[in-house]
PDB file of C-alpha atoms in Angstrom:
ATOM      1  CA  UNK A   1    -166.329  63.769  22.130  1.00  0.00           C
ATOM      2  CA  UNK A   2    -165.044  60.726  23.016  1.00  0.00           C
ATOM      3  CA  UNK A   3    -161.564  59.889  22.031  1.00  0.00           C
ATOM      4  CA  UNK A   4    -162.770  57.542  19.507  1.00  0.00           C
ATOM      5  CA  UNK A   5    -165.029  59.737  18.043  1.00  0.00           C
ATOM      6  CA  UNK A   6    -162.004  62.125  17.278  1.00  0.00           C
ATOM      7  CA  UNK A   7    -160.352  59.351  15.995  1.00  0.00           C
ATOM      8  CA  UNK A   8    -163.189  58.143  13.936  1.00  0.00           C
ATOM      9  CA  UNK A   9    -163.736  61.492  12.561  1.00  0.00           C
ATOM     10  CA  UNK A  10    -159.503  62.407  11.772  1.00  0.00           C
ATOM     11  CA  UNK A  11    -159.607  58.979   9.653  1.00  0.00           C
ATOM     12  CA  UNK A  12    -162.418  59.968   7.614  1.00  0.00           C
ATOM     13  CA  UNK A  13    -161.020  63.475   7.415  1.00  0.00           C
ATOM     14  CA  UNK A  14    -157.137  62.506   6.507  1.00  0.00           C
ATOM     15  CA  UNK A  15    -158.317  59.634   4.516  1.00  0.00           C
ATOM     16  CA  UNK A  16    -160.796  61.565   2.732  1.00  0.00           C
ATOM     17  CA  UNK A  17    -158.998  64.702   1.891  1.00  0.00           C
ATOM     18  CA  UNK A  18    -155.292  64.599   2.626  1.00  0.00           C
ATOM     19  CA  UNK A  19    -153.956  61.750   1.675  1.00  0.00           C
ATOM     20  CA  UNK A  20    -153.540  60.891  -2.021  1.00  0.00           C
ATOM     21  CA  UNK A  21    -155.157  57.490  -2.888  1.00  0.00           C
ATOM     22  CA  UNK A  22    -153.120  54.977  -2.748  1.00  0.00           C
ATOM     23  CA  UNK A  23    -152.460  55.750   0.867  1.00  0.00           C
ATOM     24  CA  UNK A  24    -155.815  55.881   1.548  1.00  0.00           C
ATOM     25  CA  UNK A  25    -156.289  51.988   1.918  1.00  0.00           C
ATOM     26  CA  UNK A  26    -154.173  51.187   4.669  1.00  0.00           C
ATOM     27  CA  UNK A  27    -154.934  53.934   6.794  1.00  0.00           C
ATOM     28  CA  UNK A  28    -156.019  53.358  10.502  1.00  0.00           C
ATOM     29  CA  UNK A  29    -155.862  55.180  13.923  1.00  0.00           C
ATOM     30  CA  UNK A  30    -152.691  53.670  14.344  1.00  0.00           C
ATOM     31  CA  UNK A  31    -150.710  54.174  10.455  1.00  0.00           C
ATOM     32  CA  UNK A  32    -147.627  56.325  11.290  1.00  0.00           C
ATOM     33  CA  UNK A  33    -148.198  59.465   9.990  1.00  0.00           C
ATOM     34  CA  UNK A  34    -145.355  62.088  10.320  1.00  0.00           C
ATOM     35  CA  UNK A  35    -142.242  58.905  10.462  1.00  0.00           C
ATOM     36  CA  UNK A  36    -144.126  57.942   6.794  1.00  0.00           C
ATOM     37  CA  UNK A  37    -144.451  61.258   5.277  1.00  0.00           C
ATOM     38  CA  UNK A  38    -148.091  61.127   4.911  1.00  0.00           C
ATOM     39  CA  UNK A  39    -148.258  64.407   7.047  1.00  0.00           C
ATOM     40  CA  UNK A  40    -145.868  67.663   6.088  1.00  0.00           C
ATOM     41  CA  UNK A  41    -146.252  70.830   6.754  1.00  0.00           C
ATOM     42  CA  UNK A  42    -149.047  71.910   4.662  1.00  0.00           C
ATOM     43  CA  UNK A  43    -151.364  69.023   5.683  1.00  0.00           C
ATOM     44  CA  UNK A  44    -150.915  70.099   9.289  1.00  0.00           C
ATOM     45  CA  UNK A  45    -151.839  73.222   8.436  1.00  0.00           C
ATOM     46  CA  UNK A  46    -154.861  71.551   6.383  1.00  0.00           C
ATOM     47  CA  UNK A  47    -155.584  69.857   9.415  1.00  0.00           C
ATOM     48  CA  UNK A  48    -155.371  72.314  12.439  1.00  0.00           C
ATOM     49  CA  UNK A  49    -157.602  74.321   9.946  1.00  0.00           C
ATOM     50  CA  UNK A  50    -160.108  71.327  10.100  1.00  0.00           C
ATOM     51  CA  UNK A  51    -159.671  70.525  13.771  1.00  0.00           C
ATOM     52  CA  UNK A  52    -160.304  74.623  14.870  1.00  0.00           C
ATOM     53  CA  UNK A  53    -163.301  75.179  12.430  1.00  0.00           C
ATOM     54  CA  UNK A  54    -164.784  70.840  13.140  1.00  0.00           C
ATOM     55  CA  UNK A  55    -164.137  70.618  16.658  1.00  0.00           C
ATOM     56  CA  UNK A  56    -163.531  74.362  17.584  1.00  0.00           C
ATOM     57  CA  UNK A  57    -160.507  73.355  19.546  1.00  0.00           C
ATOM     58  CA  UNK A  58    -156.817  75.474  19.038  1.00  0.00           C
ATOM     59  CA  UNK A  59    -154.140  73.535  19.129  1.00  0.00           C
ATOM     60  CA  UNK A  60    -151.097  75.746  20.701  1.00  0.00           C
ATOM     61  CA  UNK A  61    -147.805  75.698  18.337  1.00  0.00           C
ATOM     62  CA  UNK A  62    -145.976  73.924  21.577  1.00  0.00           C
ATOM     63  CA  UNK A  63    -147.941  70.944  20.838  1.00  0.00           C
ATOM     64  CA  UNK A  64    -147.085  70.785  17.320  1.00  0.00           C
ATOM     65  CA  UNK A  65    -144.513  68.400  16.831  1.00  0.00           C
ATOM     66  CA  UNK A  66    -143.823  64.377  15.752  1.00  0.00           C
ATOM     67  CA  UNK A  67    -144.746  63.264  19.423  1.00  0.00           C
ATOM     68  CA  UNK A  68    -148.594  64.502  19.366  1.00  0.00           C
ATOM     69  CA  UNK A  69    -148.844  64.044  15.390  1.00  0.00           C
ATOM     70  CA  UNK A  70    -147.349  60.474  15.146  1.00  0.00           C
ATOM     71  CA  UNK A  71    -150.608  58.792  14.235  1.00  0.00           C
ATOM     72  CA  UNK A  72    -154.124  59.675  14.591  1.00  0.00           C
ATOM     73  CA  UNK A  73    -155.143  58.020  17.432  1.00  0.00           C
ATOM     74  CA  UNK A  74    -152.472  60.481  19.808  1.00  0.00           C
ATOM     75  CA  UNK A  75    -153.784  63.492  17.615  1.00  0.00           C
ATOM     76  CA  UNK A  76    -157.159  62.238  19.017  1.00  0.00           C
ATOM     77  CA  UNK A  77    -155.771  62.165  22.573  1.00  0.00           C
ATOM     78  CA  UNK A  78    -154.528  65.298  22.691  1.00  0.00           C
ATOM     79  CA  UNK A  79    -157.958  67.158  21.155  1.00  0.00           C
ATOM     80  CA  UNK A  80    -159.788  64.602  23.950  1.00  0.00           C
ATOM     81  CA  UNK A  81    -156.938  66.354  26.690  1.00  0.00           C
ATOM     82  CA  UNK A  82    -157.409  70.021  24.997  1.00  0.00           C
ATOM     83  CA  UNK A  83    -161.415  69.465  25.141  1.00  0.00           C
ATOM     84  CA  UNK A  84    -161.431  68.634  28.952  1.00  0.00           C
ATOM     85  CA  UNK A  85    -159.225  71.226  29.534  1.00  0.00           C
ATOM     86  CA  UNK A  86    -161.609  73.699  27.803  1.00  0.00           C
ATOM     87  CA  UNK A  87    -164.563  72.434  29.484  1.00  0.00           C
ATOM     88  CA  UNK A  88    -162.785  72.734  33.063  1.00  0.00           C
ATOM     89  CA  UNK A  89    -161.992  76.261  32.704  1.00  0.00           C
ATOM     90  CA  UNK A  90    -165.700  76.686  31.121  1.00  0.00           C
ATOM     91  CA  UNK A  91    -164.898  77.405  27.635  1.00  0.00           C
ATOM     92  CA  UNK A  92    -166.950  75.334  24.749  1.00  0.00           C
ATOM     93  CA  UNK A  93    -165.425  71.811  23.926  1.00  0.00           C
TER      94      UNK A  93
END
Protein backbone atom coordinates (compact mmCIF):
# COMPACT_ATOMS: atom_id res chain seq x y z
CA UNK A 1 0.00 0.00 0.00
CA UNK A 2 1.09 3.56 -0.60
CA UNK A 3 1.06 6.27 2.02
CA UNK A 4 -2.00 7.75 0.28
CA UNK A 5 -3.78 4.38 0.48
CA UNK A 6 -3.20 4.29 4.23
CA UNK A 7 -4.39 7.90 4.59
CA UNK A 8 -7.59 7.24 2.62
CA UNK A 9 -8.38 4.11 4.63
CA UNK A 10 -7.66 5.88 7.92
CA UNK A 11 -9.83 8.90 7.10
CA UNK A 12 -12.67 6.50 6.32
CA UNK A 13 -12.17 4.52 9.55
CA UNK A 14 -11.56 7.43 11.91
CA UNK A 15 -14.43 9.44 10.44
CA UNK A 16 -16.83 6.54 10.35
CA UNK A 17 -16.01 4.73 13.56
CA UNK A 18 -14.23 6.98 16.04
CA UNK A 19 -15.60 10.49 15.72
CA UNK A 20 -18.96 11.93 16.69
CA UNK A 21 -21.15 13.09 13.79
CA UNK A 22 -20.31 16.79 14.11
CA UNK A 23 -16.56 16.12 13.91
CA UNK A 24 -16.78 13.87 10.84
CA UNK A 25 -17.65 16.54 8.32
CA UNK A 26 -14.40 18.48 8.51
CA UNK A 27 -12.05 15.51 8.85
CA UNK A 28 -9.15 15.48 6.40
CA UNK A 29 -5.79 13.77 6.46
CA UNK A 30 -4.27 16.91 8.03
CA UNK A 31 -6.88 17.58 10.72
CA UNK A 32 -5.07 17.79 14.06
CA UNK A 33 -6.13 14.73 16.03
CA UNK A 34 -4.26 14.78 19.32
CA UNK A 35 -4.07 18.52 19.82
CA UNK A 36 -7.78 18.99 19.08
CA UNK A 37 -8.79 16.14 21.38
CA UNK A 38 -10.36 14.09 18.57
CA UNK A 39 -8.09 11.19 19.54
CA UNK A 40 -8.02 10.24 23.21
CA UNK A 41 -6.47 7.16 24.79
CA UNK A 42 -9.52 4.97 24.14
CA UNK A 43 -9.75 6.01 20.49
CA UNK A 44 -6.01 5.47 20.03
CA UNK A 45 -6.41 1.94 21.41
CA UNK A 46 -9.29 1.29 19.01
CA UNK A 47 -7.27 2.72 16.12
CA UNK A 48 -4.27 0.54 16.99
CA UNK A 49 -6.50 -2.54 17.01
CA UNK A 50 -7.89 -1.55 13.62
CA UNK A 51 -4.37 -1.00 12.24
CA UNK A 52 -3.28 -4.43 13.44
CA UNK A 53 -6.41 -6.18 12.15
CA UNK A 54 -6.79 -4.32 8.87
CA UNK A 55 -3.18 -3.78 7.82
CA UNK A 56 -1.34 -6.45 9.81
CA UNK A 57 0.99 -3.85 11.30
CA UNK A 58 2.10 -3.64 14.92
CA UNK A 59 2.80 -0.15 16.25
CA UNK A 60 5.30 -0.33 19.10
CA UNK A 61 4.58 1.60 22.29
CA UNK A 62 7.57 3.83 21.50
CA UNK A 63 5.68 5.22 18.49
CA UNK A 64 2.44 5.93 20.35
CA UNK A 65 2.90 9.63 20.97
CA UNK A 66 1.61 13.01 19.87
CA UNK A 67 4.27 13.25 17.15
CA UNK A 68 3.29 10.04 15.33
CA UNK A 69 -0.46 10.55 15.87
CA UNK A 70 -0.58 14.28 15.10
CA UNK A 71 -2.87 13.77 12.10
CA UNK A 72 -3.87 11.04 9.69
CA UNK A 73 -1.10 11.98 7.26
CA UNK A 74 1.58 11.38 9.93
CA UNK A 75 -0.06 8.09 10.97
CA UNK A 76 -0.13 7.00 7.32
CA UNK A 77 3.55 7.90 6.91
CA UNK A 78 4.42 5.89 10.01
CA UNK A 79 2.41 2.88 8.78
CA UNK A 80 4.01 3.05 5.35
CA UNK A 81 7.43 3.11 7.00
CA UNK A 82 6.53 0.13 9.20
CA UNK A 83 5.31 -1.82 6.17
CA UNK A 84 8.56 -1.09 4.30
CA UNK A 85 10.59 -2.19 7.34
CA UNK A 86 8.61 -5.41 7.56
CA UNK A 87 9.11 -6.09 3.86
CA UNK A 88 12.84 -5.50 4.10
CA UNK A 89 12.99 -7.98 6.99
CA UNK A 90 11.00 -10.55 5.02
CA UNK A 91 7.84 -10.15 7.11
CA UNK A 92 4.45 -9.77 5.46
CA UNK A 93 3.29 -6.16 5.20
